[in-house]
Amino acid sequence: MTATLVTCITTVSAITLSEDFSLSDLLENFKELGNVLDSWLPKNCVLRALFCGATTIVGLKLAPIILRKTSFIKNVETQSRYFHRSTTLPDLLKIKSDLLKELKEDSLTLPLNDDGKLVLLEINAGGGTNISYYPNGCVYIATDYWEDAKEHLEQNFKEEVEEPRITLDRFLLTIPERLISVPDSTVSAVICFHSLCSSSNVNLALLEVLRVLKPGGKMYFMEHVVTSKKFSGFWFMQLNFSLQMSMWDCHFRDFKTHIENAGFSKVNIAETMISFKGVRIPGPMKSLAPHIYGYAVK
């Protein structure tokens, strides 16, 4: 066995990569690189072990970024986009249904535009999976930073053979904190489902919502949040997956505090934990279970 191994190593070492460079030269270069790296490491065994451990952890954390063009990582990105815009999880569907049912009931008291119509602005609308919940006759403005969203949204409206129930006023390719093309005090209600997590400046995004809302207008929201139980198992899970989720514009933040301090005249917030039981979903996305939902009035 030993003789066979020696023969194999000798054979591999003799392989020529080019006329002036063989595999044995490559192995020798790696050995020299190893010696250089070893000289940089601390001599203390404990420090060396800590350094190697930390390097391994950083390497594992960066792996998804390095491999983000692979089919596996792209699949996680697709599932993350689906979760944030059109999830079918029973717990989230129940919350969304209840909030938008409340929107329909509120449509009789919410401020209207000069034509007497309800104006709805949905942030990160995706393909418009929520439009079936909206009141008849309303004017709809959709925003998203995902470029393909416009095509999917317009296709949804084209599929309505009869007169559309609601009017698609426009689609804005923009991020939550840049609603500059929407005039001040022109929107009756803002729908903000899993949208604030994509914002690089949550406070600015909420100020934009307040700016475009009419006095008495409402923001209906549903957001995943950072867990309030620090140093719990779930807290460490979110800490572990925070870098991976940020690759898909999804950040863990205390949105409850942000909304409460944004300057709304009234805020109604409930907290819950979403169940992923029986659902096949990538590990990092299971850290999105803690949620808040409710409404805020300008």
PDB file of C-alpha atoms in Angstrom:
ATOM      1  CA  MET A   1       0.000   0.000   0.000  1.00  0.00           C
ATOM      2  CA  THR A   2       2.815   2.379   0.957  1.00  0.00           C
ATOM      3  CA  ALA A   3       4.738   1.542  -2.173  1.00  0.00           C
ATOM      4  CA  THR A   4       1.642   2.266  -4.292  1.00  0.00           C
ATOM      5  CA  LEU A   5       1.140   5.630  -2.547  1.00  0.00           C
ATOM      6  CA  VAL A   6       4.757   6.617  -3.089  1.00  0.00           C
ATOM      7  CA  THR A   7       4.491   5.634  -6.742  1.00  0.00           C
ATOM      8  CA  CYS A   8       1.346   7.738  -7.149  1.00  0.00           C
ATOM      9  CA  ILE A   9       2.905  10.794  -5.495  1.00  0.00           C
ATOM     10  CA  THR A  10       6.009  10.436  -7.639  1.00  0.00           C
ATOM     11  CA  THR A  11       3.885  10.154 -10.765  1.00  0.00           C
ATOM     12  CA  VAL A  12       1.729  13.163  -9.870  1.00  0.00           C
ATOM     13  CA  SER A  13       4.797  15.220  -8.986  1.00  0.00           C
ATOM     14  CA  ALA A  14       6.257  14.480 -12.370  1.00  0.00           C
ATOM     15  CA  ILE A  15       3.219  15.845 -14.230  1.00  0.00           C
ATOM     16  CA  THR A  16       4.257  18.871 -16.249  1.00  0.00           C
ATOM     17  CA  LEU A  17       1.859  21.824 -16.234  1.00  0.00           C
ATOM     18  CA  SER A  18       3.921  23.654 -18.821  1.00  0.00           C
ATOM     19  CA  GLU A  19       7.379  23.392 -20.282  1.00  0.00           C
ATOM     20  CA  ASP A  20       8.930  25.368 -17.418  1.00  0.00           C
ATOM     21  CA  PHE A  21       6.529  24.537 -14.596  1.00  0.00           C
ATOM     22  CA  SER A  22       5.492  21.168 -13.150  1.00  0.00           C
ATOM     23  CA  LEU A  23       3.032  20.129 -10.453  1.00  0.00           C
ATOM     24  CA  SER A  24       5.923  19.557  -8.085  1.00  0.00           C
ATOM     25  CA  ASP A  25       6.833  23.238  -8.501  1.00  0.00           C
ATOM     26  CA  LEU A  26       3.240  24.182  -7.689  1.00  0.00           C
ATOM     27  CA  LEU A  27       3.288  22.046  -4.544  1.00  0.00           C
ATOM     28  CA  GLU A  28       6.559  23.627  -3.536  1.00  0.00           C
ATOM     29  CA  ASN A  29       5.056  27.093  -3.980  1.00  0.00           C
ATOM     30  CA  PHE A  30       2.109  26.147  -1.765  1.00  0.00           C
ATOM     31  CA  LYS A  31       4.556  24.875   0.838  1.00  0.00           C
ATOM     32  CA  GLU A  32       6.426  28.181   0.769  1.00  0.00           C
ATOM     33  CA  LEU A  33       3.129  30.078   1.088  1.00  0.00           C
ATOM     34  CA  GLY A  34       2.228  27.905   4.075  1.00  0.00           C
ATOM     35  CA  ASN A  35       5.554  28.710   5.726  1.00  0.00           C
ATOM     36  CA  VAL A  36       4.978  32.444   5.215  1.00  0.00           C
ATOM     37  CA  LEU A  37       1.471  32.267   6.702  1.00  0.00           C
ATOM     38  CA  ASP A  38       2.785  30.162   9.588  1.00  0.00           C
ATOM     39  CA  SER A  39       5.400  32.818  10.345  1.00  0.00           C
ATOM     40  CA  TRP A  40       2.618  35.401  10.680  1.00  0.00           C
ATOM     41  CA  LEU A  41       0.676  33.376  13.233  1.00  0.00           C
ATOM     42  CA  PRO A  42       1.275  33.950  16.958  1.00  0.00           C
ATOM     43  CA  LYS A  43       3.518  31.377  18.638  1.00  0.00           C
ATOM     44  CA  ASN A  44       1.176  30.925  21.578  1.00  0.00           C
ATOM     45  CA  CYS A  45      -0.893  27.767  20.954  1.00  0.00           C
ATOM     46  CA  VAL A  46      -4.092  29.249  22.444  1.00  0.00           C
ATOM     47  CA  LEU A  47      -3.854  32.426  20.345  1.00  0.00           C
ATOM     48  CA  ARG A  48      -3.052  30.344  17.288  1.00  0.00           C
ATOM     49  CA  ALA A  49      -6.138  28.196  17.853  1.00  0.00           C
ATOM     50  CA  LEU A  50      -8.338  31.281  18.370  1.00  0.00           C
ATOM     51  CA  PHE A  51      -6.962  32.869  15.219  1.00  0.00           C
ATOM     52  CA  CYS A  52      -7.550  29.737  13.143  1.00  0.00           C
ATOM     53  CA  GLY A  53     -11.069  29.379  14.570  1.00  0.00           C
ATOM     54  CA  ALA A  54     -11.943  32.991  13.831  1.00  0.00           C
ATOM     55  CA  THR A  55     -10.536  32.695  10.312  1.00  0.00           C
ATOM     56  CA  THR A  56     -12.631  29.593   9.700  1.00  0.00           C
ATOM     57  CA  ILE A  57     -15.811  31.318  10.910  1.00  0.00           C
ATOM     58  CA  VAL A  58     -15.155  34.382   8.728  1.00  0.00           C
ATOM     59  CA  GLY A  59     -14.473  32.112   5.762  1.00  0.00           C
ATOM     60  CA  LEU A  60     -17.751  30.258   6.267  1.00  0.00           C
ATOM     61  CA  LYS A  61     -19.654  33.537   6.637  1.00  0.00           C
ATOM     62  CA  LEU A  62     -18.160  34.897   3.418  1.00  0.00           C
ATOM     63  CA  ALA A  63     -18.767  31.687   1.479  1.00  0.00           C
ATOM     64  CA  PRO A  64     -22.316  32.665   0.372  1.00  0.00           C
ATOM     65  CA  ILE A  65     -20.998  35.989  -0.963  1.00  0.00           C
ATOM     66  CA  ILE A  66     -18.200  34.263  -2.844  1.00  0.00           C
ATOM     67  CA  LEU A  67     -20.598  31.626  -4.180  1.00  0.00           C
ATOM     68  CA  ARG A  68     -23.592  33.899  -4.786  1.00  0.00           C
ATOM     69  CA  LYS A  69     -23.568  33.176  -8.541  1.00  0.00           C
ATOM     70  CA  THR A  70     -24.082  29.439  -7.991  1.00  0.00           C
ATOM     71  CA  SER A  71     -27.485  27.870  -8.627  1.00  0.00           C
ATOM     72  CA  PHE A  72     -27.986  27.038  -4.925  1.00  0.00           C
ATOM     73  CA  ILE A  73     -27.441  30.604  -3.719  1.00  0.00           C
ATOM     74  CA  LYS A  74     -29.558  31.965  -6.581  1.00  0.00           C
ATOM     75  CA  ASN A  75     -32.352  29.646  -5.468  1.00  0.00           C
ATOM     76  CA  VAL A  76     -32.174  31.063  -1.940  1.00  0.00           C
ATOM     77  CA  GLU A  77     -32.306  34.572  -3.406  1.00  0.00           C
ATOM     78  CA  THR A  78     -35.414  33.669  -5.407  1.00  0.00           C
ATOM     79  CA  GLN A  79     -37.123  32.189  -2.355  1.00  0.00           C
ATOM     80  CA  SER A  80     -36.248  35.269  -0.312  1.00  0.00           C
ATOM     81  CA  ARG A  81     -37.792  37.536  -2.961  1.00  0.00           C
ATOM     82  CA  TYR A  82     -40.911  35.352  -3.030  1.00  0.00           C
ATOM     83  CA  PHE A  83     -41.179  35.371   0.775  1.00  0.00           C
ATOM     84  CA  HIS A  84     -41.008  39.165   0.932  1.00  0.00           C
ATOM     85  CA  ARG A  85     -43.511  39.837  -1.870  1.00  0.00           C
ATOM     86  CA  SER A  86     -45.961  36.967  -2.276  1.00  0.00           C
ATOM     87  CA  THR A  87     -45.576  34.398   0.460  1.00  0.00           C
ATOM     88  CA  THR A  88     -48.241  31.738   0.957  1.00  0.00           C
ATOM     89  CA  LEU A  89     -47.323  30.851   4.532  1.00  0.00           C
ATOM     90  CA  PRO A  90     -50.632  30.385   6.418  1.00  0.00           C
ATOM     91  CA  ASP A  91     -49.634  32.625   9.348  1.00  0.00           C
ATOM     92  CA  LEU A  92     -48.623  35.488   7.047  1.00  0.00           C
ATOM     93  CA  LEU A  93     -51.681  35.089   4.814  1.00  0.00           C
ATOM     94  CA  LYS A  94     -53.906  35.379   7.889  1.00  0.00           C
ATOM     95  CA  ILE A  95     -52.172  38.594   9.027  1.00  0.00           C
ATOM     96  CA  LYS A  96     -52.262  40.077   5.533  1.00  0.00           C
ATOM     97  CA  SER A  97     -55.908  39.153   5.043  1.00  0.00           C
ATOM     98  CA  ASP A  98     -56.917  40.729   8.361  1.00  0.00           C
ATOM     99  CA  LEU A  99     -54.993  43.946   7.704  1.00  0.00           C
ATOM    100  CA  LEU A 100     -56.349  44.393   4.189  1.00  0.00           C
ATOM    101  CA  LYS A 101     -59.860  43.554   5.344  1.00  0.00           C
ATOM    102  CA  GLU A 102     -59.424  46.411   7.804  1.00  0.00           C
ATOM    103  CA  LEU A 103     -58.236  48.596   4.909  1.00  0.00           C
ATOM    104  CA  LYS A 104     -61.471  47.855   3.039  1.00  0.00           C
ATOM    105  CA  GLU A 105     -63.515  48.775   6.090  1.00  0.00           C
ATOM    106  CA  ASP A 106     -61.457  51.946   6.595  1.00  0.00           C
ATOM    107  CA  SER A 107     -61.910  52.981   2.943  1.00  0.00           C
ATOM    108  CA  LEU A 108     -65.136  54.736   3.933  1.00  0.00           C
ATOM    109  CA  THR A 109     -63.298  57.016   6.365  1.00  0.00           C
ATOM    110  CA  LEU A 110     -59.828  57.387   4.834  1.00  0.00           C
ATOM    111  CA  PRO A 111     -59.056  60.697   3.041  1.00  0.00           C
ATOM    112  CA  LEU A 112     -59.766  60.692  -0.717  1.00  0.00           C
ATOM    113  CA  ASN A 113     -58.194  62.547  -3.638  1.00  0.00           C
ATOM    114  CA  ASP A 114     -59.835  65.453  -5.488  1.00  0.00           C
ATOM    115  CA  ASP A 115     -61.793  62.987  -7.650  1.00  0.00           C
ATOM    116  CA  GLY A 116     -63.221  61.306  -4.579  1.00  0.00           C
ATOM    117  CA  LYS A 117     -61.114  58.176  -5.003  1.00  0.00           C
ATOM    118  CA  LEU A 118     -58.974  56.202  -2.579  1.00  0.00           C
ATOM    119  CA  VAL A 119     -55.262  56.343  -3.464  1.00  0.00           C
ATOM    120  CA  LEU A 120     -53.143  53.362  -2.384  1.00  0.00           C
ATOM    121  CA  LEU A 121     -49.350  53.229  -2.485  1.00  0.00           C
ATOM    122  CA  GLU A 122     -47.728  49.803  -2.092  1.00  0.00           C
ATOM    123  CA  ILE A 123     -44.002  49.616  -1.352  1.00  0.00           C
ATOM    124  CA  ASN A 124     -42.116  46.661  -2.878  1.00  0.00           C
ATOM    125  CA  ALA A 125     -45.293  45.481  -4.564  1.00  0.00           C
ATOM    126  CA  GLY A 126     -43.659  42.753  -6.639  1.00  0.00           C
ATOM    127  CA  GLY A 127     -46.122  41.384  -9.184  1.00  0.00           C
ATOM    128  CA  GLY A 128     -49.100  42.844  -7.341  1.00  0.00           C
ATOM    129  CA  THR A 129     -50.265  39.754  -5.465  1.00  0.00           C
ATOM    130  CA  ASN A 130     -52.194  41.942  -2.996  1.00  0.00           C
ATOM    131  CA  ILE A 131     -54.384  43.782  -5.504  1.00  0.00           C
ATOM    132  CA  SER A 132     -57.199  41.240  -5.127  1.00  0.00           C
ATOM    133  CA  TYR A 133     -57.660  42.525  -1.551  1.00  0.00           C
ATOM    134  CA  TYR A 134     -57.982  46.209  -2.458  1.00  0.00           C
ATOM    135  CA  PRO A 135     -61.289  48.109  -2.616  1.00  0.00           C
ATOM    136  CA  ASN A 136     -63.002  48.548  -5.984  1.00  0.00           C
ATOM    137  CA  GLY A 137     -62.431  51.856  -7.722  1.00  0.00           C
ATOM    138  CA  CYS A 138     -59.204  52.799  -5.950  1.00  0.00           C
ATOM    139  CA  VAL A 139     -56.144  54.326  -7.607  1.00  0.00           C
ATOM    140  CA  TYR A 140     -53.029  52.175  -7.205  1.00  0.00           C
ATOM    141  CA  ILE A 141     -49.370  53.259  -7.177  1.00  0.00           C
ATOM    142  CA  ALA A 142     -46.781  50.470  -6.970  1.00  0.00           C
ATOM    143  CA  THR A 143     -43.086  50.754  -6.162  1.00  0.00           C
ATOM    144  CA  ASP A 144     -40.262  48.228  -6.137  1.00  0.00           C
ATOM    145  CA  TYR A 145     -36.489  48.227  -6.550  1.00  0.00           C
ATOM    146  CA  TRP A 146     -36.670  44.807  -8.297  1.00  0.00           C
ATOM    147  CA  GLU A 147     -36.597  45.614 -12.019  1.00  0.00           C
ATOM    148  CA  ASP A 148     -38.700  42.615 -13.123  1.00  0.00           C
ATOM    149  CA  ALA A 149     -41.585  43.657 -10.857  1.00  0.00           C
ATOM    150  CA  LYS A 150     -43.032  46.096 -13.420  1.00  0.00           C
ATOM    151  CA  GLU A 151     -43.426  43.400 -16.075  1.00  0.00           C
ATOM    152  CA  HIS A 152     -45.140  41.005 -13.652  1.00  0.00           C
ATOM    153  CA  LEU A 153     -47.408  43.743 -12.307  1.00  0.00           C
ATOM    154  CA  GLU A 154     -48.532  44.957 -15.726  1.00  0.00           C
ATOM    155  CA  GLN A 155     -49.180  41.367 -16.779  1.00  0.00           C
ATOM    156  CA  ASN A 156     -51.442  40.925 -13.754  1.00  0.00           C
ATOM    157  CA  PHE A 157     -53.509  43.923 -14.809  1.00  0.00           C
ATOM    158  CA  LYS A 158     -53.688  42.764 -18.450  1.00  0.00           C
ATOM    159  CA  GLU A 159     -55.177  39.458 -17.345  1.00  0.00           C
ATOM    160  CA  GLU A 160     -58.298  41.276 -16.148  1.00  0.00           C
ATOM    161  CA  VAL A 161     -60.538  40.796 -19.185  1.00  0.00           C
ATOM    162  CA  GLU A 162     -63.328  43.011 -17.894  1.00  0.00           C
ATOM    163  CA  GLU A 163     -62.972  46.612 -16.748  1.00  0.00           C
ATOM    164  CA  PRO A 164     -60.214  46.629 -14.084  1.00  0.00           C
ATOM    165  CA  ARG A 165     -61.523  46.906 -10.536  1.00  0.00           C
ATOM    166  CA  ILE A 166     -58.711  49.298  -9.650  1.00  0.00           C
ATOM    167  CA  THR A 167     -56.669  51.765 -11.686  1.00  0.00           C
ATOM    168  CA  LEU A 168     -52.915  51.262 -11.998  1.00  0.00           C
ATOM    169  CA  ASP A 169     -51.718  54.858 -11.871  1.00  0.00           C
ATOM    170  CA  ARG A 170     -48.014  54.083 -12.235  1.00  0.00           C
ATOM    171  CA  PHE A 171     -45.103  51.874 -11.295  1.00  0.00           C
ATOM    172  CA  LEU A 172     -42.032  53.459  -9.712  1.00  0.00           C
ATOM    173  CA  LEU A 173     -38.688  51.695  -9.835  1.00  0.00           C
ATOM    174  CA  THR A 174     -37.290  52.980  -6.561  1.00  0.00           C
ATOM    175  CA  ILE A 175     -36.279  52.129  -3.009  1.00  0.00           C
ATOM    176  CA  PRO A 176     -38.541  52.774   0.037  1.00  0.00           C
ATOM    177  CA  GLU A 177     -36.684  55.899   1.137  1.00  0.00           C
ATOM    178  CA  ARG A 178     -36.905  57.586  -2.287  1.00  0.00           C
ATOM    179  CA  LEU A 179     -40.547  58.309  -3.115  1.00  0.00           C
ATOM    180  CA  ILE A 180     -39.644  61.729  -4.497  1.00  0.00           C
ATOM    181  CA  SER A 181     -41.944  61.459  -7.545  1.00  0.00           C
ATOM    182  CA  VAL A 182     -44.987  61.088  -5.269  1.00  0.00           C
ATOM    183  CA  PRO A 183     -46.267  64.566  -4.239  1.00  0.00           C
ATOM    184  CA  ASP A 184     -46.817  65.510  -0.591  1.00  0.00           C
ATOM    185  CA  SER A 185     -50.116  64.574   1.065  1.00  0.00           C
ATOM    186  CA  THR A 186     -51.618  62.766  -1.937  1.00  0.00           C
ATOM    187  CA  VAL A 187     -51.946  59.149  -0.704  1.00  0.00           C
ATOM    188  CA  SER A 188     -54.834  57.719   1.331  1.00  0.00           C
ATOM    189  CA  ALA A 189     -53.009  54.605   2.567  1.00  0.00           C
ATOM    190  CA  VAL A 190     -49.578  52.995   2.276  1.00  0.00           C
ATOM    191  CA  ILE A 191     -49.167  49.211   2.258  1.00  0.00           C
ATOM    192  CA  CYS A 192     -45.780  48.206   3.603  1.00  0.00           C
ATOM    193  CA  PHE A 193     -45.421  44.412   3.802  1.00  0.00           C
ATOM    194  CA  HIS A 194     -41.865  43.096   4.273  1.00  0.00           C
ATOM    195  CA  SER A 195     -40.507  46.308   2.763  1.00  0.00           C
ATOM    196  CA  LEU A 196     -38.658  48.256   5.460  1.00  0.00           C
ATOM    197  CA  CYS A 197     -36.037  45.505   5.737  1.00  0.00           C
ATOM    198  CA  SER A 198     -34.803  46.425   2.248  1.00  0.00           C
ATOM    199  CA  SER A 199     -34.271  50.056   3.206  1.00  0.00           C
ATOM    200  CA  SER A 200     -30.779  51.318   3.954  1.00  0.00           C
ATOM    201  CA  ASN A 201     -32.284  54.146   6.030  1.00  0.00           C
ATOM    202  CA  VAL A 202     -35.477  53.107   7.837  1.00  0.00           C
ATOM    203  CA  ASN A 203     -36.086  56.503   9.447  1.00  0.00           C
ATOM    204  CA  LEU A 204     -35.916  58.225   6.064  1.00  0.00           C
ATOM    205  CA  ALA A 205     -38.264  55.629   4.538  1.00  0.00           C
ATOM    206  CA  LEU A 206     -40.837  56.282   7.276  1.00  0.00           C
ATOM    207  CA  LEU A 207     -40.472  60.043   6.829  1.00  0.00           C
ATOM    208  CA  GLU A 208     -41.236  59.538   3.135  1.00  0.00           C
ATOM    209  CA  VAL A 209     -44.355  57.560   4.059  1.00  0.00           C
ATOM    210  CA  LEU A 210     -45.473  60.378   6.364  1.00  0.00           C
ATOM    211  CA  ARG A 211     -44.765  62.947   3.666  1.00  0.00           C
ATOM    212  CA  VAL A 212     -46.898  61.308   0.968  1.00  0.00           C
ATOM    213  CA  LEU A 213     -49.804  60.383   3.277  1.00  0.00           C
ATOM    214  CA  LYS A 214     -52.760  62.693   3.583  1.00  0.00           C
ATOM    215  CA  PRO A 215     -53.637  63.825   7.130  1.00  0.00           C
ATOM    216  CA  GLY A 216     -55.621  60.952   8.615  1.00  0.00           C
ATOM    217  CA  GLY A 217     -54.093  58.498   6.142  1.00  0.00           C
ATOM    218  CA  LYS A 218     -52.777  55.126   7.332  1.00  0.00           C
ATOM    219  CA  MET A 219     -49.767  52.905   6.831  1.00  0.00           C
ATOM    220  CA  TYR A 220     -50.609  49.197   7.090  1.00  0.00           C
ATOM    221  CA  PHE A 221     -47.485  47.185   7.823  1.00  0.00           C
ATOM    222  CA  MET A 222     -46.195  43.661   8.355  1.00  0.00           C
ATOM    223  CA  GLU A 223     -42.461  43.272   8.962  1.00  0.00           C
ATOM    224  CA  HIS A 224     -40.071  40.638  10.243  1.00  0.00           C
ATOM    225  CA  VAL A 225     -37.945  42.026  13.078  1.00  0.00           C
ATOM    226  CA  VAL A 226     -34.895  41.308  15.174  1.00  0.00           C
ATOM    227  CA  THR A 227     -35.837  39.218  18.200  1.00  0.00           C
ATOM    228  CA  SER A 228     -36.182  41.115  21.477  1.00  0.00           C
ATOM    229  CA  LYS A 229     -34.748  38.187  23.485  1.00  0.00           C
ATOM    230  CA  LYS A 230     -31.037  38.945  23.409  1.00  0.00           C
ATOM    231  CA  PHE A 231     -28.540  36.078  23.698  1.00  0.00           C
ATOM    232  CA  SER A 232     -31.306  33.535  23.124  1.00  0.00           C
ATOM    233  CA  GLY A 233     -30.910  30.723  20.608  1.00  0.00           C
ATOM    234  CA  PHE A 234     -32.963  32.691  18.098  1.00  0.00           C
ATOM    235  CA  TRP A 235     -30.896  35.823  18.677  1.00  0.00           C
ATOM    236  CA  PHE A 236     -27.726  33.883  17.793  1.00  0.00           C
ATOM    237  CA  MET A 237     -29.469  32.421  14.723  1.00  0.00           C
ATOM    238  CA  GLN A 238     -30.260  35.907  13.429  1.00  0.00           C
ATOM    239  CA  LEU A 239     -26.744  37.065  14.224  1.00  0.00           C
ATOM    240  CA  ASN A 240     -25.337  34.109  12.311  1.00  0.00           C
ATOM    241  CA  PHE A 241     -27.483  34.646   9.216  1.00  0.00           C
ATOM    242  CA  SER A 242     -27.487  38.455   9.164  1.00  0.00           C
ATOM    243  CA  LEU A 243     -24.669  38.706   6.615  1.00  0.00           C
ATOM    244  CA  GLN A 244     -26.215  36.136   4.286  1.00  0.00           C
ATOM    245  CA  MET A 245     -29.657  37.801   4.388  1.00  0.00           C
ATOM    246  CA  SER A 246     -28.161  41.230   3.757  1.00  0.00           C
ATOM    247  CA  MET A 247     -26.971  39.931   0.363  1.00  0.00           C
ATOM    248  CA  TRP A 248     -30.637  39.855  -0.647  1.00  0.00           C
ATOM    249  CA  ASP A 249     -31.376  43.348   0.749  1.00  0.00           C
ATOM    250  CA  CYS A 250     -32.930  41.922   3.904  1.00  0.00           C
ATOM    251  CA  HIS A 251     -31.774  43.370   7.224  1.00  0.00           C
ATOM    252  CA  PHE A 252     -32.676  42.528  10.804  1.00  0.00           C
ATOM    253  CA  ARG A 253     -33.817  45.654  12.643  1.00  0.00           C
ATOM    254  CA  ASP A 254     -36.068  46.797  15.481  1.00  0.00           C
ATOM    255  CA  PHE A 255     -38.820  48.148  13.231  1.00  0.00           C
ATOM    256  CA  LYS A 256     -41.230  48.386  16.153  1.00  0.00           C
ATOM    257  CA  THR A 257     -39.144  51.141  17.746  1.00  0.00           C
ATOM    258  CA  HIS A 258     -38.589  52.854  14.388  1.00  0.00           C
ATOM    259  CA  ILE A 259     -42.337  53.021  13.680  1.00  0.00           C
ATOM    260  CA  GLU A 260     -43.235  54.130  17.206  1.00  0.00           C
ATOM    261  CA  ASN A 261     -40.720  56.990  17.015  1.00  0.00           C
ATOM    262  CA  ALA A 262     -41.411  58.051  13.407  1.00  0.00           C
ATOM    263  CA  GLY A 263     -43.961  60.732  14.273  1.00  0.00           C
ATOM    264  CA  PHE A 264     -47.325  59.075  13.563  1.00  0.00           C
ATOM    265  CA  SER A 265     -50.261  60.386  15.595  1.00  0.00           C
ATOM    266  CA  LYS A 266     -51.392  56.852  16.460  1.00  0.00           C
ATOM    267  CA  VAL A 267     -49.650  53.470  16.236  1.00  0.00           C
ATOM    268  CA  ASN A 268     -51.184  50.042  16.745  1.00  0.00           C
ATOM    269  CA  ILE A 269     -48.614  47.200  16.789  1.00  0.00           C
ATOM    270  CA  ALA A 270     -48.931  43.493  17.526  1.00  0.00           C
ATOM    271  CA  GLU A 271     -46.089  40.965  17.760  1.00  0.00           C
ATOM    272  CA  THR A 272     -46.057  37.307  16.724  1.00  0.00           C
ATOM    273  CA  MET A 273     -43.821  34.396  15.736  1.00  0.00           C
ATOM    274  CA  ILE A 274     -44.410  32.906  12.293  1.00  0.00           C
ATOM    275  CA  SER A 275     -44.418  29.119  12.036  1.00  0.00           C
ATOM    276  CA  PHE A 276     -42.440  27.423   9.263  1.00  0.00           C
ATOM    277  CA  LYS A 277     -43.631  23.967  10.310  1.00  0.00           C
ATOM    278  CA  GLY A 278     -44.037  21.659   7.318  1.00  0.00           C
ATOM    279  CA  VAL A 279     -42.540  24.246   4.938  1.00  0.00           C
ATOM    280  CA  ARG A 280     -39.341  23.593   3.027  1.00  0.00           C
ATOM    281  CA  ILE A 281     -37.360  26.782   3.277  1.00  0.00           C
ATOM    282  CA  PRO A 282     -33.616  27.614   3.304  1.00  0.00           C
ATOM    283  CA  GLY A 283     -32.081  27.701   6.780  1.00  0.00           C
ATOM    284  CA  PRO A 284     -31.242  31.434   6.813  1.00  0.00           C
ATOM    285  CA  MET A 285     -34.865  32.367   6.147  1.00  0.00           C
ATOM    286  CA  LYS A 286     -36.073  30.573   9.274  1.00  0.00           C
ATOM    287  CA  SER A 287     -34.522  33.450  11.190  1.00  0.00           C
ATOM    288  CA  LEU A 288     -37.327  35.682   9.827  1.00  0.00           C
ATOM    289  CA  ALA A 289     -39.947  34.202  12.182  1.00  0.00           C
ATOM    290  CA  PRO A 290     -40.381  37.173  14.616  1.00  0.00           C
ATOM    291  CA  HIS A 291     -42.910  39.613  13.138  1.00  0.00           C
ATOM    292  CA  ILE A 292     -44.797  42.788  13.926  1.00  0.00           C
ATOM    293  CA  TYR A 293     -47.930  43.992  12.171  1.00  0.00           C
ATOM    294  CA  GLY A 294     -50.557  46.687  12.498  1.00  0.00           C
ATOM    295  CA  TYR A 295     -51.227  50.229  11.312  1.00  0.00           C
ATOM    296  CA  ALA A 296     -50.006  53.767  11.936  1.00  0.00           C
ATOM    297  CA  VAL A 297     -52.017  56.962  11.369  1.00  0.00           C
ATOM    298  CA  LYS A 298     -50.621  60.280  10.151  1.00  0.00           C
TER     299      LYS A 298
END
